[in-house]
Amino acid sequence: MIFDYDGVKRVLADQDTFSSRYGPEWLVFLDPPRHTKLRALISRAFTPRSVAALEPRIRELSRGLLDQVIERGEMDLADDYSVPLPMMVIAEMLGIPLTDLPRFKRWSDVILNMSYTISGGAEEGRAATEAFHAVTMEMNAYLADVLTERRAVPRDDLLTRLALAEVDGEHLTQPEILGFFQLLLVGGQETTTNLVNNAMLCFMENPDQLARLLAAPELLPSAIEEVLHYRAPLHWMYRVTRREVEMHGQKIPAGKLVLPVIGSANRDPKQFPDADRFDITRDPNPHLAFGLGVHFCMGAPLARLEARIALADLLERVKNFKRANNDPWEPRRALHVHGPTRLAIRFAPRSRVH
């Protein structure tokens, strides 16, 4: 495990020494040149211009979710809002009906639990692997039907783009498309969910910073970056050494799993003054929450937009919010993500928009 800022930066950026080949056939687990060609296929869907076009629909979805709870004066922020919002967005981008969302949530949770397999042979790791294989078969059958439809009747969505795409003159294989599907499902939902939940936690734990933000709403983009620094939604990535390498006086043999710990790097006091203080005006703020190098998160513009819309709506409509109880919040079960599984809050009831 690599904990310091410079070390994590090196591991994430140095593809020649630290390979990404660990895990299923997903984009994040591929190395160039294959990674470069496959990433180009869907990167257009996540350009700032493409993402900006989604803003009206994201606002509509956010407003609809808050309308369902705003009169109650209480909600589970995760279940009622921050889980469904990004899942709805990525489902519509993929071209999947929203009626299938409960199934997607179950699939996503099973995939995330693959983080337990790094312990190597523990009972929890074996159970996670078996569940992942079962879900992969289920997703593969689901996807086969959808791809048949898209090839017959193309639509303006990501699954159509993948179904018809060619790399080096060849169509993508079913396993490659399945890998995209699994990655987008998890990556498009889990990290943004945690970003929104973590932001609200930070605001409740730091009322002085919340007061600053409410007095100066234009600080919201800076506040989001500080949440990414202070409570990174993704705490580590996977890399494998291609050859023996020395770091901090220690030799890591070739073929070893290395975990660059982003959450720790973001709190490195050598890089961040007052690293453990939540400061919505932190500048500069060179956090590593979205990774670095060729695997820098292509969904970063979408995550930032969703967080900006979600938090602006919450701060405007959910007034005087506070934790519904003083119990320690339960973390997400997967080892490599960071955020609450549930977050019960109370607030001043208000009327629905519609």
mmCIF file of C-alpha atoms in Angstrom:
data_model
loop_
_atom_site.group_PDB
_atom_site.id
_atom_site.type_symbol
_atom_site.label_atom_id
_atom_site.label_comp_id
_atom_site.label_asym_id
_atom_site.label_seq_id
_atom_site.Cartn_x
_atom_site.Cartn_y
_atom_site.Cartn_z
ATOM 1 C CA MET A 1 0.000 0.000 0.000
ATOM 2 C CA ILE A 2 1.307 3.450 -0.939
ATOM 3 C CA PHE A 3 0.062 6.274 1.278
ATOM 4 C CA ASP A 4 1.970 9.489 0.499
ATOM 5 C CA TYR A 5 0.946 11.997 -2.170
ATOM 6 C CA ASP A 6 4.083 11.801 -4.339
ATOM 7 C CA GLY A 7 4.125 8.002 -4.139
ATOM 8 C CA VAL A 8 0.468 7.643 -5.112
ATOM 9 C CA LYS A 9 0.997 10.086 -7.974
ATOM 10 C CA ARG A 10 3.922 8.042 -9.238
ATOM 11 C CA VAL A 11 2.028 4.735 -9.102
ATOM 12 C CA LEU A 12 -1.003 6.174 -10.914
ATOM 13 C CA ALA A 13 1.035 7.920 -13.614
ATOM 14 C CA ASP A 14 3.803 5.388 -14.339
ATOM 15 C CA GLN A 15 2.103 2.792 -16.566
ATOM 16 C CA ASP A 16 5.462 1.330 -17.612
ATOM 17 C CA THR A 17 6.159 0.179 -14.039
ATOM 18 C CA PHE A 18 2.666 -0.230 -12.594
ATOM 19 C CA SER A 19 0.214 -2.112 -14.819
ATOM 20 C CA SER A 20 -3.563 -1.761 -14.495
ATOM 21 C CA ARG A 21 -4.112 -5.427 -15.408
ATOM 22 C CA TYR A 22 -5.897 -6.594 -12.298
ATOM 23 C CA GLY A 23 -9.509 -7.752 -12.292
ATOM 24 C CA PRO A 24 -12.167 -8.187 -14.981
ATOM 25 C CA GLU A 25 -11.892 -7.001 -18.595
ATOM 26 C CA TRP A 26 -12.859 -3.436 -17.789
ATOM 27 C CA LEU A 27 -11.392 -0.258 -19.211
ATOM 28 C CA VAL A 28 -9.851 0.648 -15.832
ATOM 29 C CA PHE A 29 -8.008 -2.692 -15.796
ATOM 30 C CA LEU A 30 -6.498 -2.364 -19.291
ATOM 31 C CA ASP A 31 -3.183 -0.894 -20.393
ATOM 32 C CA PRO A 32 -2.393 1.053 -23.577
ATOM 33 C CA PRO A 33 -2.649 0.651 -26.513
ATOM 34 C CA ARG A 34 -5.918 -1.324 -26.160
ATOM 35 C CA HIS A 35 -7.056 0.952 -23.350
ATOM 36 C CA THR A 36 -6.480 4.046 -25.488
ATOM 37 C CA LYS A 37 -8.601 2.748 -28.375
ATOM 38 C CA LEU A 38 -11.461 1.531 -26.203
ATOM 39 C CA ARG A 39 -11.535 4.694 -24.094
ATOM 40 C CA ALA A 40 -11.920 6.774 -27.250
ATOM 41 C CA LEU A 41 -15.176 4.945 -28.026
ATOM 42 C CA ILE A 42 -17.125 6.372 -25.121
ATOM 43 C CA SER A 43 -15.088 9.410 -24.116
ATOM 44 C CA ARG A 44 -17.218 11.602 -26.411
ATOM 45 C CA ALA A 45 -20.226 10.929 -24.178
ATOM 46 C CA PHE A 46 -18.332 12.496 -21.269
ATOM 47 C CA THR A 47 -16.839 15.620 -22.857
ATOM 48 C CA PRO A 48 -17.767 18.890 -21.128
ATOM 49 C CA ARG A 49 -20.072 19.777 -24.043
ATOM 50 C CA SER A 50 -21.865 16.402 -24.005
ATOM 51 C CA VAL A 51 -22.217 16.531 -20.244
ATOM 52 C CA ALA A 52 -23.524 20.122 -20.260
ATOM 53 C CA ALA A 53 -26.361 18.994 -22.533
ATOM 54 C CA LEU A 54 -27.544 16.678 -19.748
ATOM 55 C CA GLU A 55 -28.006 19.506 -17.241
ATOM 56 C CA PRO A 56 -31.748 20.173 -17.804
ATOM 57 C CA ARG A 57 -32.601 16.468 -17.446
ATOM 58 C CA ILE A 58 -30.482 16.078 -14.291
ATOM 59 C CA ARG A 59 -32.248 19.093 -12.761
ATOM 60 C CA GLU A 60 -35.615 17.560 -13.622
ATOM 61 C CA LEU A 61 -34.685 14.224 -12.026
ATOM 62 C CA SER A 62 -33.321 15.957 -8.915
ATOM 63 C CA ARG A 63 -36.468 18.051 -8.505
ATOM 64 C CA GLY A 64 -38.679 14.977 -8.885
ATOM 65 C CA LEU A 65 -36.794 12.996 -6.220
ATOM 66 C CA LEU A 66 -36.915 15.863 -3.720
ATOM 67 C CA ASP A 67 -40.623 16.383 -4.389
ATOM 68 C CA GLN A 68 -41.257 12.862 -3.095
ATOM 69 C CA VAL A 69 -39.798 13.647 0.358
ATOM 70 C CA ILE A 70 -39.851 17.430 0.823
ATOM 71 C CA GLU A 71 -43.207 17.524 2.637
ATOM 72 C CA ARG A 72 -42.159 14.813 5.120
ATOM 73 C CA GLY A 73 -39.352 16.779 6.709
ATOM 74 C CA GLU A 74 -37.147 13.707 6.851
ATOM 75 C CA MET A 75 -35.494 11.267 4.462
ATOM 76 C CA ASP A 76 -32.711 8.803 4.034
ATOM 77 C CA LEU A 77 -30.450 10.933 1.870
ATOM 78 C CA ALA A 78 -28.838 7.847 0.309
ATOM 79 C CA ASP A 79 -31.895 5.711 -0.481
ATOM 80 C CA ASP A 80 -34.254 8.576 -1.331
ATOM 81 C CA TYR A 81 -31.928 10.815 -3.310
ATOM 82 C CA SER A 82 -28.195 10.328 -3.793
ATOM 83 C CA VAL A 83 -28.381 6.667 -4.860
ATOM 84 C CA PRO A 84 -31.229 6.968 -7.408
ATOM 85 C CA LEU A 85 -30.164 10.292 -8.978
ATOM 86 C CA PRO A 86 -26.849 9.258 -10.585
ATOM 87 C CA MET A 87 -28.233 5.790 -11.325
ATOM 88 C CA MET A 88 -31.101 7.351 -13.294
ATOM 89 C CA VAL A 89 -28.652 9.557 -15.192
ATOM 90 C CA ILE A 90 -26.310 6.725 -16.218
ATOM 91 C CA ALA A 91 -29.251 4.427 -17.031
ATOM 92 C CA GLU A 92 -30.652 7.028 -19.439
ATOM 93 C CA MET A 93 -27.208 7.568 -20.990
ATOM 94 C CA LEU A 94 -26.859 3.810 -21.525
ATOM 95 C CA GLY A 95 -30.411 3.620 -22.860
ATOM 96 C CA ILE A 96 -31.829 1.413 -20.115
ATOM 97 C CA PRO A 97 -35.413 1.777 -18.786
ATOM 98 C CA LEU A 98 -35.688 3.284 -15.313
ATOM 99 C CA THR A 99 -37.965 0.401 -14.304
ATOM 100 C CA ASP A 100 -34.827 -1.765 -14.226
ATOM 101 C CA LEU A 101 -33.088 0.391 -11.589
ATOM 102 C CA PRO A 102 -33.625 -1.971 -8.601
ATOM 103 C CA ARG A 103 -31.882 -4.713 -10.571
ATOM 104 C CA PHE A 104 -29.008 -2.365 -11.437
ATOM 105 C CA LYS A 105 -28.576 -1.374 -7.790
ATOM 106 C CA ARG A 106 -28.295 -5.030 -6.792
ATOM 107 C CA TRP A 107 -25.786 -5.702 -9.574
ATOM 108 C CA SER A 108 -23.721 -2.662 -8.605
ATOM 109 C CA ASP A 109 -23.531 -3.682 -4.941
ATOM 110 C CA VAL A 110 -22.373 -7.205 -5.846
ATOM 111 C CA ILE A 111 -19.683 -5.881 -8.202
ATOM 112 C CA LEU A 112 -18.370 -3.468 -5.556
ATOM 113 C CA ASN A 113 -17.970 -6.321 -3.083
ATOM 114 C CA MET A 114 -15.255 -7.749 -5.345
ATOM 115 C CA SER A 115 -12.943 -5.527 -3.299
ATOM 116 C CA TYR A 116 -13.009 -8.322 -0.685
ATOM 117 C CA THR A 117 -11.171 -10.704 -3.018
ATOM 118 C CA ILE A 118 -7.829 -8.962 -2.432
ATOM 119 C CA SER A 119 -7.526 -10.743 0.927
ATOM 120 C CA GLY A 120 -6.807 -13.922 -1.046
ATOM 121 C CA GLY A 121 -8.861 -16.957 -0.108
ATOM 122 C CA ALA A 122 -10.835 -15.631 2.849
ATOM 123 C CA GLU A 123 -14.406 -16.867 3.033
ATOM 124 C CA GLU A 124 -15.762 -13.378 2.358
ATOM 125 C CA GLY A 125 -13.570 -13.134 -0.750
ATOM 126 C CA ARG A 126 -14.797 -16.477 -2.089
ATOM 127 C CA ALA A 127 -18.423 -15.479 -1.514
ATOM 128 C CA ALA A 128 -17.846 -12.170 -3.298
ATOM 129 C CA THR A 129 -16.289 -13.967 -6.285
ATOM 130 C CA GLU A 130 -19.163 -16.439 -6.567
ATOM 131 C CA ALA A 131 -21.739 -13.653 -6.373
ATOM 132 C CA PHE A 132 -19.851 -11.656 -9.016
ATOM 133 C CA HIS A 133 -19.803 -14.602 -11.422
ATOM 134 C CA ALA A 134 -23.543 -15.179 -10.940
ATOM 135 C CA VAL A 135 -24.328 -11.495 -11.532
ATOM 136 C CA THR A 136 -22.026 -11.396 -14.572
ATOM 137 C CA MET A 137 -23.976 -14.248 -16.173
ATOM 138 C CA GLU A 138 -27.235 -12.468 -15.391
ATOM 139 C CA MET A 139 -25.963 -9.183 -16.840
ATOM 140 C CA ASN A 140 -24.582 -10.926 -19.919
ATOM 141 C CA ALA A 141 -27.982 -12.468 -20.730
ATOM 142 C CA TYR A 142 -29.701 -9.113 -20.159
ATOM 143 C CA LEU A 143 -27.173 -7.328 -22.343
ATOM 144 C CA ALA A 144 -27.417 -9.855 -25.191
ATOM 145 C CA ASP A 145 -31.121 -9.065 -25.599
ATOM 146 C CA VAL A 146 -30.553 -5.303 -25.464
ATOM 147 C CA LEU A 147 -27.699 -5.413 -28.008
ATOM 148 C CA THR A 148 -29.808 -7.454 -30.428
ATOM 149 C CA GLU A 149 -32.458 -4.724 -30.216
ATOM 150 C CA ARG A 150 -29.921 -1.912 -30.701
ATOM 151 C CA ARG A 151 -28.350 -3.503 -33.761
ATOM 152 C CA ALA A 152 -31.790 -3.910 -35.305
ATOM 153 C CA VAL A 153 -33.077 -0.469 -34.271
ATOM 154 C CA PRO A 154 -30.212 1.884 -33.301
ATOM 155 C CA ARG A 155 -30.886 4.664 -30.797
ATOM 156 C CA ASP A 156 -28.946 7.687 -29.571
ATOM 157 C CA ASP A 157 -27.456 6.026 -26.491
ATOM 158 C CA LEU A 158 -24.207 4.498 -25.244
ATOM 159 C CA LEU A 159 -25.246 0.886 -25.724
ATOM 160 C CA THR A 160 -26.018 1.534 -29.403
ATOM 161 C CA ARG A 161 -22.622 3.193 -29.773
ATOM 162 C CA LEU A 162 -20.930 0.144 -28.246
ATOM 163 C CA ALA A 163 -23.021 -2.330 -30.249
ATOM 164 C CA LEU A 164 -22.046 -0.697 -33.553
ATOM 165 C CA ALA A 165 -18.500 0.403 -32.702
ATOM 166 C CA GLU A 166 -15.396 -0.957 -34.407
ATOM 167 C CA VAL A 167 -11.788 -1.001 -33.185
ATOM 168 C CA ASP A 168 -9.091 -1.895 -35.708
ATOM 169 C CA GLY A 169 -11.819 -2.920 -38.154
ATOM 170 C CA GLU A 170 -13.501 -5.327 -35.739
ATOM 171 C CA HIS A 171 -16.663 -4.985 -33.682
ATOM 172 C CA LEU A 172 -16.298 -5.164 -29.916
ATOM 173 C CA THR A 173 -16.730 -8.621 -28.436
ATOM 174 C CA GLN A 174 -19.598 -9.386 -26.076
ATOM 175 C CA PRO A 175 -17.189 -9.602 -23.075
ATOM 176 C CA GLU A 176 -15.758 -6.175 -23.947
ATOM 177 C CA ILE A 177 -19.214 -4.598 -24.133
ATOM 178 C CA LEU A 178 -20.182 -6.344 -20.897
ATOM 179 C CA GLY A 179 -17.053 -4.868 -19.290
ATOM 180 C CA PHE A 180 -18.087 -1.369 -20.382
ATOM 181 C CA PHE A 181 -21.621 -1.991 -19.113
ATOM 182 C CA GLN A 182 -20.422 -3.126 -15.678
ATOM 183 C CA LEU A 183 -17.903 -0.309 -15.347
ATOM 184 C CA LEU A 184 -20.344 2.424 -16.383
ATOM 185 C CA LEU A 185 -23.044 1.040 -14.125
ATOM 186 C CA VAL A 186 -20.795 1.094 -11.068
ATOM 187 C CA GLY A 187 -18.592 4.072 -11.916
ATOM 188 C CA GLY A 188 -21.514 6.199 -13.038
ATOM 189 C CA GLN A 189 -23.408 5.676 -9.830
ATOM 190 C CA GLU A 190 -21.344 4.766 -6.775
ATOM 191 C CA THR A 191 -18.786 7.559 -6.796
ATOM 192 C CA THR A 192 -21.316 10.375 -7.355
ATOM 193 C CA THR A 193 -23.590 8.929 -4.674
ATOM 194 C CA ASN A 194 -20.709 9.049 -2.214
ATOM 195 C CA LEU A 195 -19.689 12.532 -3.322
ATOM 196 C CA VAL A 196 -23.165 13.928 -2.560
ATOM 197 C CA ASN A 197 -23.508 12.030 0.734
ATOM 198 C CA ASN A 198 -19.985 12.956 1.833
ATOM 199 C CA ALA A 199 -20.608 16.609 1.019
ATOM 200 C CA MET A 200 -23.703 16.715 3.214
ATOM 201 C CA LEU A 201 -21.787 14.965 6.007
ATOM 202 C CA CYS A 202 -19.005 17.546 5.722
ATOM 203 C CA PHE A 203 -21.521 20.410 5.857
ATOM 204 C CA MET A 204 -23.237 18.987 8.951
ATOM 205 C CA GLU A 205 -19.910 18.380 10.715
ATOM 206 C CA ASN A 206 -18.540 21.828 9.783
ATOM 207 C CA PRO A 207 -21.375 24.336 10.303
ATOM 208 C CA ASP A 208 -18.994 27.276 9.897
ATOM 209 C CA GLN A 209 -18.156 26.147 6.366
ATOM 210 C CA LEU A 210 -21.838 25.519 5.576
ATOM 211 C CA ALA A 211 -22.621 29.071 6.736
ATOM 212 C CA ARG A 212 -19.891 30.424 4.431
ATOM 213 C CA LEU A 213 -21.349 28.487 1.520
ATOM 214 C CA LEU A 214 -24.933 29.590 2.171
ATOM 215 C CA ALA A 215 -23.726 33.191 2.348
ATOM 216 C CA ALA A 216 -21.729 32.824 -0.886
ATOM 217 C CA PRO A 217 -23.315 30.136 -3.134
ATOM 218 C CA GLU A 218 -20.738 30.870 -5.842
ATOM 219 C CA LEU A 219 -18.287 28.891 -3.650
ATOM 220 C CA LEU A 220 -20.115 25.638 -4.418
ATOM 221 C CA PRO A 221 -17.649 24.408 -7.120
ATOM 222 C CA SER A 222 -14.755 25.051 -4.734
ATOM 223 C CA ALA A 223 -16.670 23.311 -1.920
ATOM 224 C CA ILE A 224 -17.166 20.235 -4.123
ATOM 225 C CA GLU A 225 -13.427 20.078 -4.813
ATOM 226 C CA GLU A 226 -12.794 20.257 -1.073
ATOM 227 C CA VAL A 227 -15.171 17.336 -0.458
ATOM 228 C CA LEU A 228 -13.227 15.383 -3.096
ATOM 229 C CA HIS A 229 -10.035 16.238 -1.220
ATOM 230 C CA TYR A 230 -11.338 15.750 2.312
ATOM 231 C CA ARG A 231 -13.533 12.651 1.832
ATOM 232 C CA ALA A 232 -12.551 11.044 -1.458
ATOM 233 C CA PRO A 233 -15.407 8.801 -2.720
ATOM 234 C CA LEU A 234 -12.869 6.262 -4.033
ATOM 235 C CA HIS A 235 -10.063 5.474 -1.613
ATOM 236 C CA TRP A 236 -7.713 3.286 -3.611
ATOM 237 C CA MET A 237 -6.964 1.922 -7.074
ATOM 238 C CA TYR A 238 -5.385 -1.384 -8.142
ATOM 239 C CA ARG A 239 -1.992 -1.690 -9.837
ATOM 240 C CA VAL A 240 0.432 -4.585 -10.414
ATOM 241 C CA THR A 241 4.216 -4.152 -10.641
ATOM 242 C CA ARG A 242 5.648 -5.082 -14.056
ATOM 243 C CA ARG A 243 9.153 -5.344 -12.568
ATOM 244 C CA GLU A 244 10.886 -4.925 -9.237
ATOM 245 C CA VAL A 245 10.643 -1.336 -8.064
ATOM 246 C CA GLU A 246 11.953 0.523 -5.039
ATOM 247 C CA MET A 247 9.784 2.998 -3.154
ATOM 248 C CA HIS A 248 10.651 4.660 0.153
ATOM 249 C CA GLY A 249 13.596 2.331 0.625
ATOM 250 C CA GLN A 250 11.445 -0.788 0.219
ATOM 251 C CA LYS A 251 11.711 -3.174 -2.736
ATOM 252 C CA ILE A 252 8.441 -4.344 -4.268
ATOM 253 C CA PRO A 253 8.947 -7.512 -6.359
ATOM 254 C CA ALA A 254 7.527 -7.868 -9.877
ATOM 255 C CA GLY A 255 3.962 -9.154 -10.113
ATOM 256 C CA LYS A 256 2.810 -7.763 -6.762
ATOM 257 C CA LEU A 257 -0.531 -6.065 -6.172
ATOM 258 C CA VAL A 258 -0.039 -2.416 -5.198
ATOM 259 C CA LEU A 259 -2.780 -0.227 -3.733
ATOM 260 C CA PRO A 260 -2.162 3.518 -4.199
ATOM 261 C CA VAL A 261 -4.374 4.955 -1.426
ATOM 262 C CA ILE A 262 -5.953 8.128 -2.806
ATOM 263 C CA GLY A 263 -7.781 8.936 0.417
ATOM 264 C CA SER A 264 -4.483 9.014 2.300
ATOM 265 C CA ALA A 265 -2.591 10.939 -0.405
ATOM 266 C CA ASN A 266 -5.253 13.654 -0.229
ATOM 267 C CA ARG A 267 -4.461 14.124 3.481
ATOM 268 C CA ASP A 268 -0.667 14.274 3.068
ATOM 269 C CA PRO A 269 0.424 17.315 5.138
ATOM 270 C CA LYS A 270 3.500 17.765 2.916
ATOM 271 C CA GLN A 271 1.162 18.532 0.003
ATOM 272 C CA PHE A 272 -1.859 20.118 1.717
ATOM 273 C CA PRO A 273 -1.523 22.728 4.480
ATOM 274 C CA ASP A 274 -3.982 21.900 7.290
ATOM 275 C CA ALA A 275 -4.749 18.699 5.408
ATOM 276 C CA ASP A 276 -7.256 17.484 8.006
ATOM 277 C CA ARG A 277 -9.290 20.702 8.007
ATOM 278 C CA PHE A 278 -12.384 21.039 5.813
ATOM 279 C CA ASP A 279 -11.959 24.367 4.003
ATOM 280 C CA ILE A 280 -14.314 25.175 1.110
ATOM 281 C CA THR A 281 -11.966 27.910 -0.131
ATOM 282 C CA ARG A 282 -8.837 25.685 -0.295
ATOM 283 C CA ASP A 283 -6.638 26.910 -3.146
ATOM 284 C CA PRO A 284 -4.718 25.304 -4.704
ATOM 285 C CA ASN A 285 -6.404 21.931 -4.271
ATOM 286 C CA PRO A 286 -4.529 19.325 -6.371
ATOM 287 C CA HIS A 287 -6.436 16.322 -4.967
ATOM 288 C CA LEU A 288 -6.226 12.930 -6.648
ATOM 289 C CA ALA A 289 -9.883 11.914 -6.188
ATOM 290 C CA PHE A 290 -10.363 11.325 -9.931
ATOM 291 C CA GLY A 291 -7.029 9.560 -10.387
ATOM 292 C CA LEU A 292 -4.206 10.602 -12.689
ATOM 293 C CA GLY A 293 -2.667 9.769 -16.028
ATOM 294 C CA VAL A 294 -4.269 7.649 -18.750
ATOM 295 C CA HIS A 295 -6.895 6.355 -16.315
ATOM 296 C CA PHE A 296 -8.011 9.782 -15.095
ATOM 297 C CA CYS A 297 -11.760 9.412 -14.533
ATOM 298 C CA MET A 298 -13.519 10.216 -17.799
ATOM 299 C CA GLY A 299 -16.733 10.712 -15.831
ATOM 300 C CA ALA A 300 -15.252 13.578 -13.800
ATOM 301 C CA PRO A 301 -17.175 16.317 -15.691
ATOM 302 C CA LEU A 302 -20.437 14.397 -15.169
ATOM 303 C CA ALA A 303 -19.736 13.758 -11.466
ATOM 304 C CA ARG A 304 -18.964 17.436 -10.899
ATOM 305 C CA LEU A 305 -22.125 18.526 -12.733
ATOM 306 C CA GLU A 306 -24.347 16.070 -10.859
ATOM 307 C CA ALA A 307 -22.858 17.149 -7.533
ATOM 308 C CA ARG A 308 -23.296 20.829 -8.392
ATOM 309 C CA ILE A 309 -26.971 20.344 -9.310
ATOM 310 C CA ALA A 310 -27.715 17.981 -6.416
ATOM 311 C CA LEU A 311 -26.061 20.084 -3.718
ATOM 312 C CA ALA A 312 -27.517 23.350 -5.033
ATOM 313 C CA ASP A 313 -31.001 21.790 -4.925
ATOM 314 C CA LEU A 314 -30.448 20.324 -1.457
ATOM 315 C CA LEU A 315 -29.100 23.582 -0.031
ATOM 316 C CA GLU A 316 -31.954 25.574 -1.572
ATOM 317 C CA ARG A 317 -34.861 23.278 -0.685
ATOM 318 C CA VAL A 318 -33.776 21.157 2.289
ATOM 319 C CA LYS A 319 -33.498 23.835 4.981
ATOM 320 C CA ASN A 320 -32.000 23.412 8.446
ATOM 321 C CA PHE A 321 -30.954 19.838 7.763
ATOM 322 C CA LYS A 322 -29.302 17.748 10.470
ATOM 323 C CA ARG A 323 -28.629 14.100 11.276
ATOM 324 C CA ALA A 324 -31.794 12.320 12.392
ATOM 325 C CA ASN A 325 -29.845 10.548 15.130
ATOM 326 C CA ASN A 326 -26.415 10.544 16.731
ATOM 327 C CA ASP A 327 -25.517 6.963 15.828
ATOM 328 C CA PRO A 328 -22.209 6.467 13.999
ATOM 329 C CA TRP A 329 -22.963 6.320 10.294
ATOM 330 C CA GLU A 330 -22.567 2.938 8.622
ATOM 331 C CA PRO A 331 -19.938 2.973 5.852
ATOM 332 C CA ARG A 332 -20.452 1.468 2.424
ATOM 333 C CA ARG A 333 -19.610 -2.215 2.591
ATOM 334 C CA ALA A 334 -17.073 -2.257 -0.264
ATOM 335 C CA LEU A 335 -13.509 -1.728 0.940
ATOM 336 C CA HIS A 336 -12.310 0.764 -1.682
ATOM 337 C CA VAL A 337 -15.172 3.272 -1.639
ATOM 338 C CA HIS A 338 -15.920 5.765 1.111
ATOM 339 C CA GLY A 339 -19.291 7.082 2.189
ATOM 340 C CA PRO A 340 -22.386 6.200 4.223
ATOM 341 C CA THR A 341 -24.720 3.351 3.309
ATOM 342 C CA ARG A 342 -27.601 5.239 4.898
ATOM 343 C CA LEU A 343 -27.841 8.848 6.046
ATOM 344 C CA ALA A 344 -31.089 9.721 7.812
ATOM 345 C CA ILE A 345 -31.622 13.489 8.007
ATOM 346 C CA ARG A 346 -34.362 15.805 9.279
ATOM 347 C CA PHE A 347 -35.196 19.215 7.863
ATOM 348 C CA ALA A 348 -37.914 21.860 7.691
ATOM 349 C CA PRO A 349 -40.874 20.475 5.663
ATOM 350 C CA ARG A 350 -41.749 22.460 2.535
ATOM 351 C CA SER A 351 -44.208 22.292 -0.327
ATOM 352 C CA ARG A 352 -43.508 20.324 -3.468
ATOM 353 C CA VAL A 353 -42.468 22.184 -6.626
ATOM 354 C CA HIS A 354 -45.296 20.505 -8.572
#
